[in-house]
C-alpha cells in the first residue's frame, strides 16, 4: 500500500519535462490531490507551447531543465521522445536531481548501455512504469507472496505491450535480470477497431491487425507467454486476461484453484469491492481486492475518485516522493526498466527474424 509523503507538511513536488499526452496524467493527479502532489513547473520546447500550458495547467513553464532545477523540486519527470530522454535524464542527474523517466528510458540496446554507463551508478534514475502497481496486478503479486500458488512458475499475459507487460511478468515470477531466451512470431488477421486513444472512431470496418505471440524462458523453470494485438489497450473487442501458474495451483484472471491438502483442490475468487454501485452511497471508488475474506490490496486513495490506471500512477508518484526524500525504497529502478526493454527488443527481433533470441547479461544485471 502507498504511504503518505515523508514530510506530511508538504506535498510531493515534481517538475515535468515535456507537455504531451502522457504528462496530462501527472498534472491531473496533482489537481485531484493537491495535499499530496504539486507540479512545480513544466519545461516546454517553445514559448508558445509554454503559454498554452500556463493557461491550461496554471503552472510556470521554462525552456530548460536548468531553469526548472532552480525551484528545487523533489524530482523531475522526463516525458519526452525516446531519442531525447537519455540526454535530458543525464542533464538532470548532473544537477543532482532524482529523475522519473518515462518508458522506455532509451530507444535501443546501445542507448540503454550508454545511459547505464552515464547514470546507472548514481541510483537517481527511476522509470515511470505503473503497470505493476495496478490494483489487479498488486493483488496478484500479494497472492503469490502469500504462498497460495506455491512457487510461481509461469505467466500468460494478454493486455498491454512489450516492456509494460514484461514489468508485470518479471515481478510476478521474481525473474531477476539474468539471460533469457525469446521465441516470437507475428500473425495478421482482420479486426474491427472501433475505439482509439481519443475515443470512439465511428468506424467498425475490419482492418488488418497484427498479433504478436512470444514465449520467454527465464531459466529455473520460469516461463512466460506474451500475447498482444495492435491497439489492444483501447479496442473493446479484445479482453485482457492473465494466467499465473504455480507449483500448487493456478490463477486464471480472478479464479483461483489450489491444493488445500493431499486429496483436496479448492476454488476461490478474487473479489473486487467497488463502492457507489446501486444503493451504495460511499461514492464511486475501488475499496479493496480480497480472497476468501483476506484483503490482498486496499486502495491507498479511497477519497479520490480514480480509475485503476490513475491509482497506479498515483502510487508510483507517491513512492517516488518517499524515495526522493530518502524515506523509501526505489519504486522501479533504471536496472529493472532496462531489463524489461531488453526483453522487449528481443521479442521484436525474434518476431522479425523468425529465430530465437537469447539475451546476455548486461551491465545492469548485477
PDB file of N, CA and C in Angstrom, residues 20-95:
ATOM      1  N   UNK A  20       3.277  16.527 -23.492  1.00  0.00           N
ATOM      2  CA  UNK A  20       2.442  15.734 -24.374  1.00  0.00           C
ATOM      3  C   UNK A  20       1.298  15.052 -23.644  1.00  0.00           C
ATOM      4  N   UNK A  21       0.690  14.083 -24.328  1.00  0.00           N
ATOM      5  CA  UNK A  21      -0.500  13.398 -23.800  1.00  0.00           C
ATOM      6  C   UNK A  21      -0.217  12.736 -22.465  1.00  0.00           C
ATOM      7  N   UNK A  22       0.932  12.084 -22.347  1.00  0.00           N
ATOM      8  CA  UNK A  22       1.226  11.339 -21.133  1.00  0.00           C
ATOM      9  C   UNK A  22       1.375  12.246 -19.915  1.00  0.00           C
ATOM     10  N   UNK A  23       1.914  13.429 -20.112  1.00  0.00           N
ATOM     11  CA  UNK A  23       2.127  14.326 -18.968  1.00  0.00           C
ATOM     12  C   UNK A  23       0.820  14.775 -18.347  1.00  0.00           C
ATOM     13  N   UNK A  24      -0.279  14.686 -19.112  1.00  0.00           N
ATOM     14  CA  UNK A  24      -1.572  15.075 -18.564  1.00  0.00           C
ATOM     15  C   UNK A  24      -1.960  14.272 -17.346  1.00  0.00           C
ATOM     16  N   UNK A  25      -1.543  12.997 -17.283  1.00  0.00           N
ATOM     17  CA  UNK A  25      -1.851  12.174 -16.109  1.00  0.00           C
ATOM     18  C   UNK A  25      -1.236  12.792 -14.853  1.00  0.00           C
ATOM     19  N   UNK A  26       0.021  13.203 -14.953  1.00  0.00           N
ATOM     20  CA  UNK A  26       0.720  13.736 -13.778  1.00  0.00           C
ATOM     21  C   UNK A  26       0.126  15.069 -13.333  1.00  0.00           C
ATOM     22  N   UNK A  27      -0.327  15.868 -14.287  1.00  0.00           N
ATOM     23  CA  UNK A  27      -0.962  17.135 -13.937  1.00  0.00           C
ATOM     24  C   UNK A  27      -2.319  16.899 -13.285  1.00  0.00           C
ATOM     25  N   UNK A  28      -3.132  16.016 -13.868  1.00  0.00           N
ATOM     26  CA  UNK A  28      -4.473  15.781 -13.326  1.00  0.00           C
ATOM     27  C   UNK A  28      -4.423  15.220 -11.909  1.00  0.00           C
ATOM     28  N   UNK A  29      -3.439  14.353 -11.639  1.00  0.00           N
ATOM     29  CA  UNK A  29      -3.337  13.812 -10.283  1.00  0.00           C
ATOM     30  C   UNK A  29      -2.962  14.894  -9.278  1.00  0.00           C
ATOM     31  N   UNK A  30      -2.112  15.828  -9.683  1.00  0.00           N
ATOM     32  CA  UNK A  30      -1.782  16.944  -8.798  1.00  0.00           C
ATOM     33  C   UNK A  30      -3.008  17.807  -8.543  1.00  0.00           C
ATOM     34  N   UNK A  31      -3.833  18.001  -9.558  1.00  0.00           N
ATOM     35  CA  UNK A  31      -5.063  18.774  -9.364  1.00  0.00           C
ATOM     36  C   UNK A  31      -6.048  18.029  -8.468  1.00  0.00           C
ATOM     37  N   UNK A  32      -6.117  16.705  -8.619  1.00  0.00           N
ATOM     38  CA  UNK A  32      -7.066  15.918  -7.840  1.00  0.00           C
ATOM     39  C   UNK A  32      -6.642  15.762  -6.382  1.00  0.00           C
ATOM     40  N   UNK A  33      -5.294  15.771  -6.116  1.00  0.00           N
ATOM     41  CA  UNK A  33      -4.786  15.569  -4.761  1.00  0.00           C
ATOM     42  C   UNK A  33      -3.744  16.632  -4.413  1.00  0.00           C
ATOM     43  N   UNK A  34      -4.160  17.898  -4.298  1.00  0.00           N
ATOM     44  CA  UNK A  34      -3.190  18.966  -4.038  1.00  0.00           C
ATOM     45  C   UNK A  34      -2.499  18.842  -2.683  1.00  0.00           C
ATOM     46  N   UNK A  35      -3.093  18.079  -1.757  1.00  0.00           N
ATOM     47  CA  UNK A  35      -2.436  17.860  -0.472  1.00  0.00           C
ATOM     48  C   UNK A  35      -1.303  16.859  -0.574  1.00  0.00           C
ATOM     49  N   UNK A  36      -1.242  16.135  -1.690  1.00  0.00           N
ATOM     50  CA  UNK A  36      -0.249  15.077  -1.838  1.00  0.00           C
ATOM     51  C   UNK A  36       0.759  15.355  -2.948  1.00  0.00           C
ATOM     52  N   UNK A  37       0.316  16.003  -4.040  1.00  0.00           N
ATOM     53  CA  UNK A  37       1.179  16.240  -5.190  1.00  0.00           C
ATOM     54  C   UNK A  37       1.074  17.683  -5.662  1.00  0.00           C
ATOM     55  N   UNK A  38       2.198  18.190  -6.185  1.00  0.00           N
ATOM     56  CA  UNK A  38       2.233  19.547  -6.722  1.00  0.00           C
ATOM     57  C   UNK A  38       3.210  19.583  -7.903  1.00  0.00           C
ATOM     58  N   UNK A  39       2.770  20.156  -9.016  1.00  0.00           N
ATOM     59  CA  UNK A  39       3.651  20.354 -10.163  1.00  0.00           C
ATOM     60  C   UNK A  39       4.367  21.685  -9.979  1.00  0.00           C
ATOM     61  N   UNK A  40       5.704  21.632  -9.854  1.00  0.00           N
ATOM     62  CA  UNK A  40       6.465  22.859  -9.612  1.00  0.00           C
ATOM     63  C   UNK A  40       6.665  23.665 -10.882  1.00  0.00           C
ATOM     64  N   UNK A  41       6.642  22.995 -12.039  1.00  0.00           N
ATOM     65  CA  UNK A  41       6.832  23.690 -13.299  1.00  0.00           C
ATOM     66  C   UNK A  41       7.011  22.696 -14.430  1.00  0.00           C
ATOM     67  N   UNK A  42       6.904  23.185 -15.651  1.00  0.00           N
ATOM     68  CA  UNK A  42       6.978  22.336 -16.840  1.00  0.00           C
ATOM     69  C   UNK A  42       7.962  22.947 -17.828  1.00  0.00           C
ATOM     70  N   UNK A  43       8.842  22.106 -18.380  1.00  0.00           N
ATOM     71  CA  UNK A  43       9.756  22.543 -19.439  1.00  0.00           C
ATOM     72  C   UNK A  43       9.110  22.242 -20.780  1.00  0.00           C
ATOM     73  N   UNK A  44       8.940  23.280 -21.597  1.00  0.00           N
ATOM     74  CA  UNK A  44       8.434  23.105 -22.957  1.00  0.00           C
ATOM     75  C   UNK A  44       9.483  23.612 -23.936  1.00  0.00           C
ATOM     76  N   UNK A  45       9.392  23.112 -25.163  1.00  0.00           N
ATOM     77  CA  UNK A  45      10.411  23.457 -26.146  1.00  0.00           C
ATOM     78  C   UNK A  45      10.289  24.903 -26.608  1.00  0.00           C
ATOM     79  N   UNK A  46       9.061  25.404 -26.723  1.00  0.00           N
ATOM     80  CA  UNK A  46       8.848  26.754 -27.240  1.00  0.00           C
ATOM     81  C   UNK A  46       8.071  27.597 -26.248  1.00  0.00           C
ATOM     82  N   UNK A  47       8.237  28.890 -26.358  1.00  0.00           N
ATOM     83  CA  UNK A  47       7.490  29.812 -25.508  1.00  0.00           C
ATOM     84  C   UNK A  47       5.998  29.740 -25.812  1.00  0.00           C
ATOM     85  N   UNK A  48       5.664  29.505 -27.082  1.00  0.00           N
ATOM     86  CA  UNK A  48       4.250  29.426 -27.455  1.00  0.00           C
ATOM     87  C   UNK A  48       3.565  28.252 -26.758  1.00  0.00           C
ATOM     88  N   UNK A  49       4.218  27.090 -26.771  1.00  0.00           N
ATOM     89  CA  UNK A  49       3.648  25.950 -26.070  1.00  0.00           C
ATOM     90  C   UNK A  49       3.625  26.204 -24.575  1.00  0.00           C
ATOM     91  N   UNK A  50       4.642  26.895 -24.068  1.00  0.00           N
ATOM     92  CA  UNK A  50       4.670  27.242 -22.659  1.00  0.00           C
ATOM     93  C   UNK A  50       3.473  28.089 -22.259  1.00  0.00           C
ATOM     94  N   UNK A  51       3.101  29.043 -23.102  1.00  0.00           N
ATOM     95  CA  UNK A  51       1.946  29.885 -22.802  1.00  0.00           C
ATOM     96  C   UNK A  51       0.660  29.067 -22.760  1.00  0.00           C
ATOM     97  N   UNK A  52       0.552  28.082 -23.671  1.00  0.00           N
ATOM     98  CA  UNK A  52      -0.626  27.220 -23.661  1.00  0.00           C
ATOM     99  C   UNK A  52      -0.706  26.416 -22.358  1.00  0.00           C
ATOM    100  N   UNK A  53       0.436  25.858 -21.938  1.00  0.00           N
ATOM    101  CA  UNK A  53       0.460  25.061 -20.710  1.00  0.00           C
ATOM    102  C   UNK A  53       0.142  25.937 -19.496  1.00  0.00           C
ATOM    103  N   UNK A  54       0.690  27.137 -19.465  1.00  0.00           N
ATOM    104  CA  UNK A  54       0.429  28.036 -18.339  1.00  0.00           C
ATOM    105  C   UNK A  54      -1.050  28.377 -18.238  1.00  0.00           C
ATOM    106  N   UNK A  55      -1.697  28.592 -19.377  1.00  0.00           N
ATOM    107  CA  UNK A  55      -3.129  28.893 -19.345  1.00  0.00           C
ATOM    108  C   UNK A  55      -3.941  27.680 -18.908  1.00  0.00           C
ATOM    109  N   UNK A  56      -3.581  26.506 -19.441  1.00  0.00           N
ATOM    110  CA  UNK A  56      -4.378  25.312 -19.172  1.00  0.00           C
ATOM    111  C   UNK A  56      -4.101  24.717 -17.803  1.00  0.00           C
ATOM    112  N   UNK A  57      -2.831  24.649 -17.405  1.00  0.00           N
ATOM    113  CA  UNK A  57      -2.452  23.977 -16.168  1.00  0.00           C
ATOM    114  C   UNK A  57      -2.233  24.933 -14.996  1.00  0.00           C
ATOM    115  N   UNK A  58      -2.070  26.206 -15.302  1.00  0.00           N
ATOM    116  CA  UNK A  58      -1.841  27.222 -14.253  1.00  0.00           C
ATOM    117  C   UNK A  58      -0.581  26.912 -13.434  1.00  0.00           C
ATOM    118  N   UNK A  59       0.489  26.550 -14.148  1.00  0.00           N
ATOM    119  CA  UNK A  59       1.800  26.333 -13.530  1.00  0.00           C
ATOM    120  C   UNK A  59       2.840  27.070 -14.360  1.00  0.00           C
ATOM    121  N   UNK A  60       3.983  27.430 -13.764  1.00  0.00           N
ATOM    122  CA  UNK A  60       5.029  28.117 -14.541  1.00  0.00           C
ATOM    123  C   UNK A  60       5.684  27.168 -15.534  1.00  0.00           C
ATOM    124  N   UNK A  61       6.187  27.708 -16.628  1.00  0.00           N
ATOM    125  CA  UNK A  61       6.916  26.904 -17.606  1.00  0.00           C
ATOM    126  C   UNK A  61       8.293  27.503 -17.842  1.00  0.00           C
ATOM    127  N   UNK A  62       9.193  26.649 -18.320  1.00  0.00           N
ATOM    128  CA  UNK A  62      10.580  27.041 -18.554  1.00  0.00           C
ATOM    129  C   UNK A  62      11.025  26.466 -19.889  1.00  0.00           C
ATOM    130  N   UNK A  63      12.149  26.980 -20.373  1.00  0.00           N
ATOM    131  CA  UNK A  63      12.702  26.471 -21.636  1.00  0.00           C
ATOM    132  C   UNK A  63      13.850  25.502 -21.410  1.00  0.00           C
ATOM    133  N   UNK A  64      14.346  25.361 -20.182  1.00  0.00           N
ATOM    134  CA  UNK A  64      15.497  24.486 -19.917  1.00  0.00           C
ATOM    135  C   UNK A  64      15.336  23.818 -18.563  1.00  0.00           C
ATOM    136  N   UNK A  65      16.014  22.661 -18.414  1.00  0.00           N
ATOM    137  CA  UNK A  65      15.966  21.965 -17.133  1.00  0.00           C
ATOM    138  C   UNK A  65      16.726  22.740 -16.064  1.00  0.00           C
ATOM    139  N   UNK A  66      17.718  23.524 -16.476  1.00  0.00           N
ATOM    140  CA  UNK A  66      18.439  24.338 -15.510  1.00  0.00           C
ATOM    141  C   UNK A  66      17.528  25.338 -14.828  1.00  0.00           C
ATOM    142  N   UNK A  67      16.636  25.958 -15.607  1.00  0.00           N
ATOM    143  CA  UNK A  67      15.678  26.902 -15.014  1.00  0.00           C
ATOM    144  C   UNK A  67      14.710  26.181 -14.086  1.00  0.00           C
ATOM    145  N   UNK A  68      14.255  24.992 -14.501  1.00  0.00           N
ATOM    146  CA  UNK A  68      13.342  24.213 -13.668  1.00  0.00           C
ATOM    147  C   UNK A  68      14.003  23.813 -12.362  1.00  0.00           C
ATOM    148  N   UNK A  69      15.290  23.486 -12.408  1.00  0.00           N
ATOM    149  CA  UNK A  69      16.005  22.999 -11.223  1.00  0.00           C
ATOM    150  C   UNK A  69      16.133  24.050 -10.140  1.00  0.00           C
ATOM    151  N   UNK A  70      16.108  25.321 -10.521  1.00  0.00           N
ATOM    152  CA  UNK A  70      16.251  26.401  -9.543  1.00  0.00           C
ATOM    153  C   UNK A  70      15.166  26.329  -8.481  1.00  0.00           C
ATOM    154  N   UNK A  71      13.994  25.832  -8.874  1.00  0.00           N
ATOM    155  CA  UNK A  71      12.861  25.757  -7.940  1.00  0.00           C
ATOM    156  C   UNK A  71      12.954  24.573  -6.990  1.00  0.00           C
ATOM    157  N   UNK A  72      13.983  23.728  -7.152  1.00  0.00           N
ATOM    158  CA  UNK A  72      14.277  22.607  -6.259  1.00  0.00           C
ATOM    159  C   UNK A  72      13.084  21.666  -6.050  1.00  0.00           C
ATOM    160  N   UNK A  73      12.576  21.054  -7.122  1.00  0.00           N
ATOM    161  CA  UNK A  73      11.546  20.023  -6.942  1.00  0.00           C
ATOM    162  C   UNK A  73      12.135  18.780  -6.291  1.00  0.00           C
ATOM    163  N   UNK A  74      11.276  17.955  -5.690  1.00  0.00           N
ATOM    164  CA  UNK A  74      11.743  16.694  -5.113  1.00  0.00           C
ATOM    165  C   UNK A  74      12.327  15.788  -6.196  1.00  0.00           C
ATOM    166  N   UNK A  75      11.689  15.789  -7.365  1.00  0.00           N
ATOM    167  CA  UNK A  75      12.179  15.013  -8.504  1.00  0.00           C
ATOM    168  C   UNK A  75      11.589  15.601  -9.770  1.00  0.00           C
ATOM    169  N   UNK A  76      12.098  15.147 -10.909  1.00  0.00           N
ATOM    170  CA  UNK A  76      11.626  15.636 -12.205  1.00  0.00           C
ATOM    171  C   UNK A  76      11.213  14.450 -13.062  1.00  0.00           C
ATOM    172  N   UNK A  77      10.044  14.573 -13.670  1.00  0.00           N
ATOM    173  CA  UNK A  77       9.541  13.570 -14.603  1.00  0.00           C
ATOM    174  C   UNK A  77      10.001  13.941 -16.005  1.00  0.00           C
ATOM    175  N   UNK A  78      10.647  13.005 -16.685  1.00  0.00           N
ATOM    176  CA  UNK A  78      11.101  13.220 -18.062  1.00  0.00           C
ATOM    177  C   UNK A  78      10.129  12.504 -18.990  1.00  0.00           C
ATOM    178  N   UNK A  79       9.342  13.269 -19.726  1.00  0.00           N
ATOM    179  CA  UNK A  79       8.329  12.711 -20.618  1.00  0.00           C
ATOM    180  C   UNK A  79       8.485  13.336 -22.003  1.00  0.00           C
ATOM    181  N   UNK A  80       9.520  12.900 -22.682  1.00  0.00           N
ATOM    182  CA  UNK A  80       9.875  13.437 -23.999  1.00  0.00           C
ATOM    183  C   UNK A  80      10.118  12.263 -24.942  1.00  0.00           C
ATOM    184  N   UNK A  81      10.288  12.489 -26.248  1.00  0.00           N
ATOM    185  CA  UNK A  81      10.534  11.381 -27.181  1.00  0.00           C
ATOM    186  C   UNK A  81      11.734  10.533 -26.787  1.00  0.00           C
ATOM    187  N   UNK A  82      11.683   9.247 -27.181  1.00  0.00           N
ATOM    188  CA  UNK A  82      12.718   8.285 -26.801  1.00  0.00           C
ATOM    189  C   UNK A  82      14.126   8.790 -27.054  1.00  0.00           C
ATOM    190  N   UNK A  83      14.337   9.353 -28.235  1.00  0.00           N
ATOM    191  CA  UNK A  83      15.698   9.719 -28.615  1.00  0.00           C
ATOM    192  C   UNK A  83      16.233  10.892 -27.797  1.00  0.00           C
ATOM    193  N   UNK A  84      15.348  11.643 -27.158  1.00  0.00           N
ATOM    194  CA  UNK A  84      15.756  12.813 -26.373  1.00  0.00           C
ATOM    195  C   UNK A  84      15.902  12.473 -24.897  1.00  0.00           C
ATOM    196  N   UNK A  85      15.133  11.493 -24.426  1.00  0.00           N
ATOM    197  CA  UNK A  85      15.052  11.201 -22.997  1.00  0.00           C
ATOM    198  C   UNK A  85      16.410  10.950 -22.331  1.00  0.00           C
ATOM    199  N   UNK A  86      17.326  10.146 -22.914  1.00  0.00           N
ATOM    200  CA  UNK A  86      18.597   9.911 -22.225  1.00  0.00           C
ATOM    201  C   UNK A  86      19.398  11.190 -21.990  1.00  0.00           C
ATOM    202  N   UNK A  87      19.404  12.089 -22.954  1.00  0.00           N
ATOM    203  CA  UNK A  87      20.159  13.338 -22.787  1.00  0.00           C
ATOM    204  C   UNK A  87      19.571  14.177 -21.664  1.00  0.00           C
ATOM    205  N   UNK A  88      18.245  14.299 -21.618  1.00  0.00           N
ATOM    206  CA  UNK A  88      17.597  15.086 -20.568  1.00  0.00           C
ATOM    207  C   UNK A  88      17.828  14.434 -19.209  1.00  0.00           C
ATOM    208  N   UNK A  89      17.711  13.119 -19.150  1.00  0.00           N
ATOM    209  CA  UNK A  89      17.941  12.407 -17.893  1.00  0.00           C
ATOM    210  C   UNK A  89      19.354  12.636 -17.382  1.00  0.00           C
ATOM    211  N   UNK A  90      20.332  12.541 -18.259  1.00  0.00           N
ATOM    212  CA  UNK A  90      21.733  12.739 -17.871  1.00  0.00           C
ATOM    213  C   UNK A  90      21.968  14.155 -17.388  1.00  0.00           C
ATOM    214  N   UNK A  91      21.337  15.113 -18.040  1.00  0.00           N
ATOM    215  CA  UNK A  91      21.484  16.514 -17.634  1.00  0.00           C
ATOM    216  C   UNK A  91      20.934  16.743 -16.230  1.00  0.00           C
ATOM    217  N   UNK A  92      19.794  16.141 -15.925  1.00  0.00           N
ATOM    218  CA  UNK A  92      19.198  16.298 -14.595  1.00  0.00           C
ATOM    219  C   UNK A  92      20.038  15.609 -13.522  1.00  0.00           C
ATOM    220  N   UNK A  93      20.538  14.420 -13.833  1.00  0.00           N
ATOM    221  CA  UNK A  93      21.379  13.706 -12.871  1.00  0.00           C
ATOM    222  C   UNK A  93      22.642  14.513 -12.567  1.00  0.00           C
ATOM    223  N   UNK A  94      23.203  15.170 -13.572  1.00  0.00           N
ATOM    224  CA  UNK A  94      24.383  16.007 -13.358  1.00  0.00           C
ATOM    225  C   UNK A  94      24.091  17.144 -12.389  1.00  0.00           C
ATOM    226  N   UNK A  95      22.826  17.542 -12.297  1.00  0.00           N
ATOM    227  CA  UNK A  95      22.412  18.581 -11.353  1.00  0.00           C
ATOM    228  C   UNK A  95      22.048  17.997  -9.988  1.00  0.00           C
TER     229      UNK A  95
END
